Coordinates of C-alpha atoms and ligand atoms in Angstrom, one line a residue:
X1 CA 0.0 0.0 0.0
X2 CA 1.2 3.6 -0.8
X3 CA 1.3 5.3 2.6
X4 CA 2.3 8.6 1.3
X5 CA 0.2 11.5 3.1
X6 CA -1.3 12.1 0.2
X7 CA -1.5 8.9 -1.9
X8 CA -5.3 7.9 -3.1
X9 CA -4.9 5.2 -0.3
X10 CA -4.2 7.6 2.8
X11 CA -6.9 9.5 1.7
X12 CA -9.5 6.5 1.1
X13 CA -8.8 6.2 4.7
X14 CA -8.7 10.0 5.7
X15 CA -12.2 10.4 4.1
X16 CA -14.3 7.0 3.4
X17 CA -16.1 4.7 4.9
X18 CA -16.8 1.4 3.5
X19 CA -19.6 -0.6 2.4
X20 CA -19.4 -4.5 4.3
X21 CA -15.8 -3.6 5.9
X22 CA -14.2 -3.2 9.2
X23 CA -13.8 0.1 9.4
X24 CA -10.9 -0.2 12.0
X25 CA -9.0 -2.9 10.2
X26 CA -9.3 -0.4 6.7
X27 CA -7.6 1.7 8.7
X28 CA -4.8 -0.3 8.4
X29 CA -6.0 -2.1 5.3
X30 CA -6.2 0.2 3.0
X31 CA -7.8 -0.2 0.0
X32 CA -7.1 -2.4 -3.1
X33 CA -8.0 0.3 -6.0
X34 CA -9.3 -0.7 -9.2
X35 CA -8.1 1.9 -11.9
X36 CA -10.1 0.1 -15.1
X37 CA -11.7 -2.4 -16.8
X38 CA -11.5 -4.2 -19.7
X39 CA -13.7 -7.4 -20.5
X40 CA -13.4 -9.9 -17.4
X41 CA -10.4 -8.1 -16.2
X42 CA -10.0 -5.3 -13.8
X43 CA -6.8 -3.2 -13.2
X44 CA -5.2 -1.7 -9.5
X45 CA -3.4 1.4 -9.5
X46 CA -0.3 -0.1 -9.8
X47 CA -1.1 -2.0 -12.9
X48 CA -1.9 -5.3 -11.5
X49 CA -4.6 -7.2 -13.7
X50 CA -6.9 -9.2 -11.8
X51 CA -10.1 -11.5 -13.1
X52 CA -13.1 -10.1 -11.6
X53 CA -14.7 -13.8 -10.7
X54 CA -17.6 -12.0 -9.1
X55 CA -18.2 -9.6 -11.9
X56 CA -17.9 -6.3 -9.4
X57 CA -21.0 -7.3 -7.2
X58 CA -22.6 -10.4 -9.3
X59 CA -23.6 -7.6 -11.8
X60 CA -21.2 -6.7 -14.9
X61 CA -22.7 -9.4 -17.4
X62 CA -21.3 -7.9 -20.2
X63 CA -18.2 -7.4 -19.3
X64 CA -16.2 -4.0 -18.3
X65 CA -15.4 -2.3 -21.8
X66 CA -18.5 -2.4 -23.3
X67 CA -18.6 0.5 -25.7
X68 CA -22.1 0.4 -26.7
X69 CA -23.2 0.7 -23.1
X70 CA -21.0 4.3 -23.1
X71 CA -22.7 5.5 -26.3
X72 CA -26.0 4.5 -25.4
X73 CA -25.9 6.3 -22.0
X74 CA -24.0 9.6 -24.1
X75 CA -26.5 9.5 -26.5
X76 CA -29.6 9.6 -23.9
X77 CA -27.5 12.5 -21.9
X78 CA -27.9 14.6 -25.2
X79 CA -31.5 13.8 -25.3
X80 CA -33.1 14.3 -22.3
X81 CA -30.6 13.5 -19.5
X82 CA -33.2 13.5 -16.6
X83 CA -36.8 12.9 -16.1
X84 CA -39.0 11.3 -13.6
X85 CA -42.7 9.3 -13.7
X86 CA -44.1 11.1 -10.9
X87 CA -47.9 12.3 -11.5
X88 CA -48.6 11.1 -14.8
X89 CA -45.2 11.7 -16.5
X90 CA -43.1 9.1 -18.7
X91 CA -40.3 9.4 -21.3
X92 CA -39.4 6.5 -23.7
X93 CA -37.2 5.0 -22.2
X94 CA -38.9 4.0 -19.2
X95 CA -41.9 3.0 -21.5
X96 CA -39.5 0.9 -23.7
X97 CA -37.8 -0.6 -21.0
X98 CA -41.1 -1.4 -19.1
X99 CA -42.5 -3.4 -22.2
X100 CA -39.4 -5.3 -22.7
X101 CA -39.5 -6.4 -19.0
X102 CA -43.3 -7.6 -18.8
X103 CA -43.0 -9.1 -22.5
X104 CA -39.5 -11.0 -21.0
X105 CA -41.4 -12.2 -18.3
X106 CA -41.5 -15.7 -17.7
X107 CA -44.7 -15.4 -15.8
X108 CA -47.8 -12.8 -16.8
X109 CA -46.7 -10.0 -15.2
X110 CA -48.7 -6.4 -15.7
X111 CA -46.6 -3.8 -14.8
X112 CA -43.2 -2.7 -14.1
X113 CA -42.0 -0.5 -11.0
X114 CA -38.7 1.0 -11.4
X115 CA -36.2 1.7 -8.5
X116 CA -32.3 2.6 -7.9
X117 CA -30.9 -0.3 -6.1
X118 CA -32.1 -4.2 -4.9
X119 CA -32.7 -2.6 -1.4
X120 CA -35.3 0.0 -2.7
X121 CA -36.9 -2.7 -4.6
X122 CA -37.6 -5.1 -1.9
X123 CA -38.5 -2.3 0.3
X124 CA -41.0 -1.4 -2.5
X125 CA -42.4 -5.0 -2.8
X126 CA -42.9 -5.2 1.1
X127 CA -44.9 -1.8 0.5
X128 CA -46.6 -3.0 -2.2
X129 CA -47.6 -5.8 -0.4
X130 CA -48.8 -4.3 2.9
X131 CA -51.2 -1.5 0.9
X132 CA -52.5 -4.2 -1.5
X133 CA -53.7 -6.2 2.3
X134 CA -54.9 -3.3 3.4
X135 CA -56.6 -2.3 -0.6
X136 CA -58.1 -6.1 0.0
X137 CA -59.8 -5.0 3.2
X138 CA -57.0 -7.6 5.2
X139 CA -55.3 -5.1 7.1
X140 CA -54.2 -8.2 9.4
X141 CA -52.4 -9.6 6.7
X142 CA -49.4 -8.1 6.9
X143 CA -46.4 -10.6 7.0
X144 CA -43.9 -11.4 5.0
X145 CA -41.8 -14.9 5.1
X146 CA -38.3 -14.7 4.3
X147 CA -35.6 -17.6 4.6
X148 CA -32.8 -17.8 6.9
X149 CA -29.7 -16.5 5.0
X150 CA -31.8 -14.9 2.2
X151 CA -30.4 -11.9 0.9
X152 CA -32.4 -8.9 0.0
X153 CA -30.7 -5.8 0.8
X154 CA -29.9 -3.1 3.5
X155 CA -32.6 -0.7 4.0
X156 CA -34.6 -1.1 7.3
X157 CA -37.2 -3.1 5.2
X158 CA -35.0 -5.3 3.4
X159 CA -32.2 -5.6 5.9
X160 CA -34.9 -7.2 8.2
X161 CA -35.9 -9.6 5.1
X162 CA -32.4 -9.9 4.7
X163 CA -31.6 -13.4 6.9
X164 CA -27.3 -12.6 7.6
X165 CA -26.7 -11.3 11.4
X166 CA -24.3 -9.0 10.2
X167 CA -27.2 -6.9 8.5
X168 CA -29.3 -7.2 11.3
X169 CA -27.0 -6.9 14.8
X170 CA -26.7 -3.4 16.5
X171 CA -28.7 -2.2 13.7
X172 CA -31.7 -3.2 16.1
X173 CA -33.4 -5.2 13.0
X174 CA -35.6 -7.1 12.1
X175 CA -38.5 -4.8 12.3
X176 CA -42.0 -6.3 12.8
X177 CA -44.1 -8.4 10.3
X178 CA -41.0 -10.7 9.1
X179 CA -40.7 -13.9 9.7
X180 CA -37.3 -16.4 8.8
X181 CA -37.8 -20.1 8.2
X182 CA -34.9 -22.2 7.7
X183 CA -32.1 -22.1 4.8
X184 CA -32.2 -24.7 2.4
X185 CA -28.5 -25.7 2.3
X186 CA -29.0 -29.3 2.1
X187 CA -25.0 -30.1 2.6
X188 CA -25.5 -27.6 5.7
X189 CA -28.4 -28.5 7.4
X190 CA -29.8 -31.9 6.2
X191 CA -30.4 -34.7 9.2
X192 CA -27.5 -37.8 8.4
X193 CA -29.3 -40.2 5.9
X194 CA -31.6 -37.3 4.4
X195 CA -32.4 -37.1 0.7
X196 CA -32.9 -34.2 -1.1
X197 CA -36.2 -34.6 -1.8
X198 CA -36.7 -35.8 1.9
X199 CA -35.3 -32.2 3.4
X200 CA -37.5 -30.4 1.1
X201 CA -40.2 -32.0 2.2
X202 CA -39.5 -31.6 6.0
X203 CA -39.1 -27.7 4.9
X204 CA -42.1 -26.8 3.0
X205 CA -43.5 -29.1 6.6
X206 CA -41.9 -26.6 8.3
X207 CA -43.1 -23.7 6.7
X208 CA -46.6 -24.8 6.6
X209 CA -45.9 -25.0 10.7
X210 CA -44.8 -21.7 10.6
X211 CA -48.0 -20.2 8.8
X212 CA -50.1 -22.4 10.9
X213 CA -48.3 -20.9 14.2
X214 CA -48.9 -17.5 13.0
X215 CA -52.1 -18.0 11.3
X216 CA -52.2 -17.9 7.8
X217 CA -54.9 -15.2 7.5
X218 CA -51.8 -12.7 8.9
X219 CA -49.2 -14.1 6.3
X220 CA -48.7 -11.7 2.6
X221 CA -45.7 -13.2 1.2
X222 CA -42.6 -15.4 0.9
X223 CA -39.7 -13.9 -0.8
X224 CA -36.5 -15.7 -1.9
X225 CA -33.9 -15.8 -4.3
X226 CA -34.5 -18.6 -6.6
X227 CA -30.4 -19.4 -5.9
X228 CA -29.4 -17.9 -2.6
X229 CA -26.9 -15.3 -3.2
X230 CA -24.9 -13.4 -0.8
X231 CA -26.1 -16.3 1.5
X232 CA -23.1 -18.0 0.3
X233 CA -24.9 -19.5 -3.1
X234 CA -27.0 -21.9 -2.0
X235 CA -28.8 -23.8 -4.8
X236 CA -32.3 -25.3 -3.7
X237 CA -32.2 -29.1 -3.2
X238 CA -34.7 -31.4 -5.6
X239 CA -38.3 -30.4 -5.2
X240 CA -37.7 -27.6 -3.0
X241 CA -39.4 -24.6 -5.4
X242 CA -42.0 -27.3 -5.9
X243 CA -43.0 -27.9 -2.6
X244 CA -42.5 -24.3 -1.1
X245 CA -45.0 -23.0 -3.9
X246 CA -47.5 -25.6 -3.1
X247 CA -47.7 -24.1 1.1
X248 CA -48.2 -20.9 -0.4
X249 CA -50.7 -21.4 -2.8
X250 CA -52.7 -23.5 -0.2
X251 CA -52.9 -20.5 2.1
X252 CA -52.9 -17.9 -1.0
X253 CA -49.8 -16.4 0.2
X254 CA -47.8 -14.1 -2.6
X255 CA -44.3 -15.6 -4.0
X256 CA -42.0 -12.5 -4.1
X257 CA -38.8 -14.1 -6.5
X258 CA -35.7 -11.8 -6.2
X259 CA -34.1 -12.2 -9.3
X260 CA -31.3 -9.4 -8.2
X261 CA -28.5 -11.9 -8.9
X262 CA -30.5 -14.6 -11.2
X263 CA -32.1 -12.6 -13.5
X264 CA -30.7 -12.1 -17.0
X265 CA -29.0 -15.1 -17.3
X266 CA -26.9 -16.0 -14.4
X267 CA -28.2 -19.6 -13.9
X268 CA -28.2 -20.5 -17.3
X269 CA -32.0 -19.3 -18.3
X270 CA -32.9 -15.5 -18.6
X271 CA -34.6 -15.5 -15.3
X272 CA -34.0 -18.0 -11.5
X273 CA -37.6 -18.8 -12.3
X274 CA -37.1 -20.8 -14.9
X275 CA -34.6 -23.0 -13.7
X276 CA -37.0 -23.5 -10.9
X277 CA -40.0 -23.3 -11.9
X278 CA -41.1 -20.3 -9.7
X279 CA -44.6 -18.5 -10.1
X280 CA -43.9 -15.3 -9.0
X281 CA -46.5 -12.7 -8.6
X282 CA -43.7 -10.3 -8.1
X283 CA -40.2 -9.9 -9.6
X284 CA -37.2 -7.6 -8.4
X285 CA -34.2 -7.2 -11.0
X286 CA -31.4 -5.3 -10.8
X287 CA -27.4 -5.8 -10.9
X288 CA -27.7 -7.2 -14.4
X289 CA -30.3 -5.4 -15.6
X290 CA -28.0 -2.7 -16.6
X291 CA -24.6 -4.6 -16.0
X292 CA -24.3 -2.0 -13.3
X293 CA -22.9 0.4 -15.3
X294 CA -25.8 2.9 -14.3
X295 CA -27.9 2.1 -10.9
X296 CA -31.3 0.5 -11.8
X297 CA -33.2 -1.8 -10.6
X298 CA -37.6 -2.5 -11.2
X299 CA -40.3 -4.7 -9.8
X300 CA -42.4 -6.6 -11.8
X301 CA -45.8 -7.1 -10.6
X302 CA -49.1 -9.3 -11.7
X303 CA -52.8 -8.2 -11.8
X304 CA -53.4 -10.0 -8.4
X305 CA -50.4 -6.8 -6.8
X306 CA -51.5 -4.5 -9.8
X307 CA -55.6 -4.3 -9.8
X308 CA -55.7 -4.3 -5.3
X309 CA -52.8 -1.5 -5.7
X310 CA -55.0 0.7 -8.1
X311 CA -58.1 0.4 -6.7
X312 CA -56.4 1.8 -3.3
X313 CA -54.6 4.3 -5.1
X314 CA -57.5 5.7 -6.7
X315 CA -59.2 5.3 -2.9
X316 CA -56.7 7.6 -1.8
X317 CA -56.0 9.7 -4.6
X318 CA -52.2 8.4 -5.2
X319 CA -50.3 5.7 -4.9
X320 CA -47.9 7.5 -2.6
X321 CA -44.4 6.1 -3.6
X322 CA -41.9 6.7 -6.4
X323 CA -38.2 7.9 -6.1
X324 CA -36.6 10.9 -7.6
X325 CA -34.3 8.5 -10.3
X326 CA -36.4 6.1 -10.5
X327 CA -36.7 4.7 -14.3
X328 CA -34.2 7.4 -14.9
X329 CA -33.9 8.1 -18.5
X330 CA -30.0 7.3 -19.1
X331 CA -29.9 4.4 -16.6
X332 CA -33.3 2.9 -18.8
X333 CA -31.3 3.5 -22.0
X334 CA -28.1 1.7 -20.4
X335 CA -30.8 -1.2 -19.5
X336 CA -32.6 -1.5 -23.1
X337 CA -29.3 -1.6 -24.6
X338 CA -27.3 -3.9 -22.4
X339 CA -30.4 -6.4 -22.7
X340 CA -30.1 -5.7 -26.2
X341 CA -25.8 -7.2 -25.6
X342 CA -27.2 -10.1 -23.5
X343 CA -30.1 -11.4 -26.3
X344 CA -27.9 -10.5 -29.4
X345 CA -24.6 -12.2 -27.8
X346 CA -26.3 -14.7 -26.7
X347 CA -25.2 -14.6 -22.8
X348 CA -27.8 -16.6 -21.2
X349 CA -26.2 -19.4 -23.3
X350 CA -22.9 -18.6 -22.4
X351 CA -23.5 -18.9 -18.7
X352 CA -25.1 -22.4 -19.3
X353 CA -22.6 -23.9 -21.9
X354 CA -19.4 -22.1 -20.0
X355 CA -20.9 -22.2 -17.0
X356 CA -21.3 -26.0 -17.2
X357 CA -18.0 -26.4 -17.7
X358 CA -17.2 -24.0 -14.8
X359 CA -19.1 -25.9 -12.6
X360 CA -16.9 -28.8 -13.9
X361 CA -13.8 -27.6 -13.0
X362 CA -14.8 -26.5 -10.2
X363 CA -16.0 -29.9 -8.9
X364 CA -12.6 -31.3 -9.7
X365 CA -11.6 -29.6 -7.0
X366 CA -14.1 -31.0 -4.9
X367 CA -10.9 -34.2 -3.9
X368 CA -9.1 -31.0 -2.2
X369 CA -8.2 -31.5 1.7
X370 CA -9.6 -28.1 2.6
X371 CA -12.7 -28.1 0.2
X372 CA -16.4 -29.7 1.9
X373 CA -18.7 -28.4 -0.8
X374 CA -18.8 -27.4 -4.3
X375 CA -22.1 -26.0 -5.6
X376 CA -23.6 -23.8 -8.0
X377 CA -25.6 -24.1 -11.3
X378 CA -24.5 -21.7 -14.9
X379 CA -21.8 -18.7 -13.8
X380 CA -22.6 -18.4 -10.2
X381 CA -21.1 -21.1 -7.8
X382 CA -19.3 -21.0 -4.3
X383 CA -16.8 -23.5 -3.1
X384 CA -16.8 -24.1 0.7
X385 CA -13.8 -24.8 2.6
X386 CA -13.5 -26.4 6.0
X387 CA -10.7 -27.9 8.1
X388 CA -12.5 -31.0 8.4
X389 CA -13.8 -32.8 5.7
X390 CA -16.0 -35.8 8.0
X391 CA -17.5 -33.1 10.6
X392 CA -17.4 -30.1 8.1
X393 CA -15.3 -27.9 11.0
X394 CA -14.0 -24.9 10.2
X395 CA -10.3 -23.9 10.9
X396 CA -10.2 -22.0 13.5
X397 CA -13.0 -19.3 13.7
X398 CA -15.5 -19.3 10.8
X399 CA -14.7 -17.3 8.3
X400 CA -11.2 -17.3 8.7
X401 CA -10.0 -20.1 6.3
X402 CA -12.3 -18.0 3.8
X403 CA -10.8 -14.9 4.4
X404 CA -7.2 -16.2 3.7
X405 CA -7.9 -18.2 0.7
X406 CA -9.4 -14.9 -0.6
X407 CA -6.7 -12.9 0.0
X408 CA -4.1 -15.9 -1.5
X409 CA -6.7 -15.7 -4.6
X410 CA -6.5 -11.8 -5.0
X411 CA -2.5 -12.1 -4.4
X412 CA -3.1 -14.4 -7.4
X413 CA -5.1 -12.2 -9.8
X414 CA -8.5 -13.6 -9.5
X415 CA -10.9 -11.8 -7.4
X416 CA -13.8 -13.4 -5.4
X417 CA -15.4 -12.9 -2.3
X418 CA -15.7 -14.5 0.8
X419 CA -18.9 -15.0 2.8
X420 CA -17.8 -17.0 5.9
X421 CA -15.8 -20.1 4.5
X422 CA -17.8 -19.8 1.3
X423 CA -15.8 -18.7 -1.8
X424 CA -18.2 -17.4 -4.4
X425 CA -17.3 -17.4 -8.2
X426 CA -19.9 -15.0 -10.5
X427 CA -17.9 -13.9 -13.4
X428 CA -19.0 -12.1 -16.0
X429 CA -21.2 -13.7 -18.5
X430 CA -19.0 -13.4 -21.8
X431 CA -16.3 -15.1 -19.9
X432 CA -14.6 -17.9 -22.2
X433 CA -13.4 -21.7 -21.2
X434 CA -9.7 -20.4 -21.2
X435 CA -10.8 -17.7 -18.8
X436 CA -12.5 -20.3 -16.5
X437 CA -8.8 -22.3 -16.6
X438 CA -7.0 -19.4 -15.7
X439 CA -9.2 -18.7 -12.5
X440 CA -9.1 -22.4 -11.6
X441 CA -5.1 -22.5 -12.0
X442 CA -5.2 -19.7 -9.3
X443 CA -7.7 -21.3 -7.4
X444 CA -5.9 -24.1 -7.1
X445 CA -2.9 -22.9 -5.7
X446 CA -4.4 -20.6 -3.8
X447 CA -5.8 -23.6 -1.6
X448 CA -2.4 -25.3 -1.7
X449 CA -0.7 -22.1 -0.3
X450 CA -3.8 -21.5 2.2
X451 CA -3.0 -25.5 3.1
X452 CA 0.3 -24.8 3.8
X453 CA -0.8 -22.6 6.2
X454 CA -3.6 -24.1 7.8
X455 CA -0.8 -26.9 8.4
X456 CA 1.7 -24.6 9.5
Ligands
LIG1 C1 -30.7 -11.1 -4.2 C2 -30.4 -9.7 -3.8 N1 -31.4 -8.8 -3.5 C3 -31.2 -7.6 -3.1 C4 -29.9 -7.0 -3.1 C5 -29.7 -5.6 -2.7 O1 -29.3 -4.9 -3.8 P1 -28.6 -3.4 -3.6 O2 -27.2 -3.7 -3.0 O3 -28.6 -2.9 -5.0 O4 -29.4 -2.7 -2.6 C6 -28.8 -7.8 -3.5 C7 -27.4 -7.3 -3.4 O5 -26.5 -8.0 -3.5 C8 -29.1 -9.2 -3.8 O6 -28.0 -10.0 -4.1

């Protein structure tokens, strides 16, 4: 790290704070700062190339060079760089981009809400969902189900969907009105001698408990990521979606799907859903919705959301809720024509022919003394590492043996992330076989030279 006084990285620490960091340790720390970008790769300031195996956030599908994102967002900046659908206003964009999202769809949906970030979307849907109760004359249905390690965001709504105890501790979260039931990391948390199909069974049992415990007539919605993200990729077991979706309809609770990470491709369909057969009657996108090269992000919602929401509205007068940027003009452009890259190129392909062969690879590594688990399905998968391969024991405190193999990996020019033990690989979605060799070649001894240690 450069420590002079005024060197980009003493004055990162002088004047930031940072997002999902200890703010003590960055003050010793320092940042790792990323100058540029160009396809899969991203560059430090000292010139260092790295592979950006988690695509900046699970977000850049298309890569970080993409030229046609830059013209598209310079040509809408000529145009009309700013404009807002408050009170009966639209521009194209946001009409454009609107239609391509209900016609994409895999579901009917009716309408499209647009929002700035995951967190605003899910605290949107919970809205949504609370005024539509309250529309259907079932102000006492007010609760929402989320699952234990979910990830949905940060706001005060979302955080307290959000299932992590780092987003909820000293934060005094979860509010009122959500409910967790359990994760389903079969590898994790099945009983010795389980099936798949028998755990999913015993947690849609569970869930139905749950909704019997709190009465179903006071239960909204379940929400859930049709691949658990930030939860350290968790990929449903067989018959899980299945059996989930049957509790709900019985009691004629709402499926929320976050499709922040899934959606556009990741798991090797255009939208989580489809790999899993969800029914959602509301959809949140973001992250690749615009590769994150603008903030975006929109909630899709059915007639059964739509028709209770307008009725109320037009009760009331309004429907009392819409942000400042959201649908914004450029960052709708950005979105139109980055979905435009992903259909064209053929992405959602790409993640399901390279990502096969990712998950491949991957798997060979599965013989490794320090790896328990590989999983993952298309370009998202997470390999978790434990000291002990019979009782799945970390090394020392959790997280730790994932926090050093991370930093070995960045040492070697791939980036990942850690969450706990779990090492998460997203890349972008043009990545190439040869690309997938070259972060598996790091990978690899990465865990040799975090084995060495671990013995040491
Ligand atoms: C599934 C999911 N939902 C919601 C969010 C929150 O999105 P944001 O960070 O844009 O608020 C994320 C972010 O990682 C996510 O992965």
């Amino acid at each position: 790290m450069d420590t002079q006084p005024n060197s980009p990285e003493a004055r990162d620490i002088r004047y930031n704070l940072h997002a999902y960091t200890n703010a003590r340790r960055h003050q010793e720390a320092g940042p790792l700062i990323i100058e540029k970008g160009e396809g899969i790769y991203v560059e430090d300031n000292s010139g260092k190339r790295y592979i950006e195996a988690m695509a900046g956030l699970w977000s850049v599908a298309v890569g970080f060079s993409e030229q046609r994102l830059v013209d598209a967002a310079t040509k809408q900046m000529s145009k009309l760089p700013y404009y807002h659908s408050f009170t009966h206003k639209a521009h194209s964009p946001l009409i454009d981009l609107a239609e391509k999202l209900v016609q994409m769809a895999p579901v009917p949906m009716s309408k499209a809400f647009f929002t700035n970030s995951g967190s605003e979307a899910n605290d949107t849907a919970m809205k949504m969902i609370w005024y539509r109760s309250n529309a259907l004359g079932q102000p006492q249905r007010k609760k929402i189900i989320s699952r234990q390690r979910g990830y949905h965001g940060v706001t005060i709504a979302s955080a307290s969907l959000t299932g992590l105890p780092n987003n909820q501790i000293s934060f005094d979260l979860p509010i009122a009105n959500v409910l967790h039931t359990a994760s389903p990391h079969y590898w994790r948390e099945a009983r010795p001698g389980e099936t798949e199909e028998q755990f999913s069974t015993r947690l849609a049992e569970e869930l139905e408990k749950l909704i019997l415990a709190e009465g179903p007539e006071t239960v909204a919605a379940f929400i859930g990521e049709p691949v658990m993200g930030a939860g350290g990729v968790v990929v449903p077991p067989a018959g899980y979606w299945e059996k989930i979706q049957a509790v709900l309809k019985k009691y004629d609770i709402l499926l929320i799907a976050d499709e922040v990470i899934c959606g556009f491709g990741r798991t090797g369909e255009m939208f989580g859903s489809q790999t899993y057969g969800l029914q959602p009657d509301i959809m949140v996108m973001s992250k690749q919705l615009s590769s994150s090269y603008l903030p975006i992000s929109a909630l899709l919602i059915n007639d059964k959301v739509f028709e209770p929401l307008a009725d109320e509205s037009n009760r009331i007068g309004t429907f009392g809720h819409g942000f400042t940027a959201g649908g914004h003009p450029v960052a709708a452009a950005v979105a139109l024509e980055n979905l435009r890259l992903i259909e064209e190129r053929d992405l959602v392909g790409n993640a399901r022919e390279v990502g096969a062969y990712m998950q491949q690879r991957l798997r060979e590594l599965s013989s490794h003394e320090l790896v328990g688990e590989v999983r993952g399905i298309g370009l998202i998968a997470a390999i978790e590492l434990v000291a002990d391969k019979a009782t799945k024991a970390p090394w020392g405190q959790p997280g730790a043996l994932g926090a050093l193999t991370n930093g070995l990996l960045q040492q070697n020019g791939v980036i990942s992330r850690n969450m706990g033990d779990a090492l998460a690989f997203c890349p972008p979605l043009i990545i190439t076989r040869a690309q997938v060799d070259e972060i598996i070649s790091a990978l690899k001894t990465s865990l040799d030279e975090a084995l060495k240690q671990v013995r040491a």
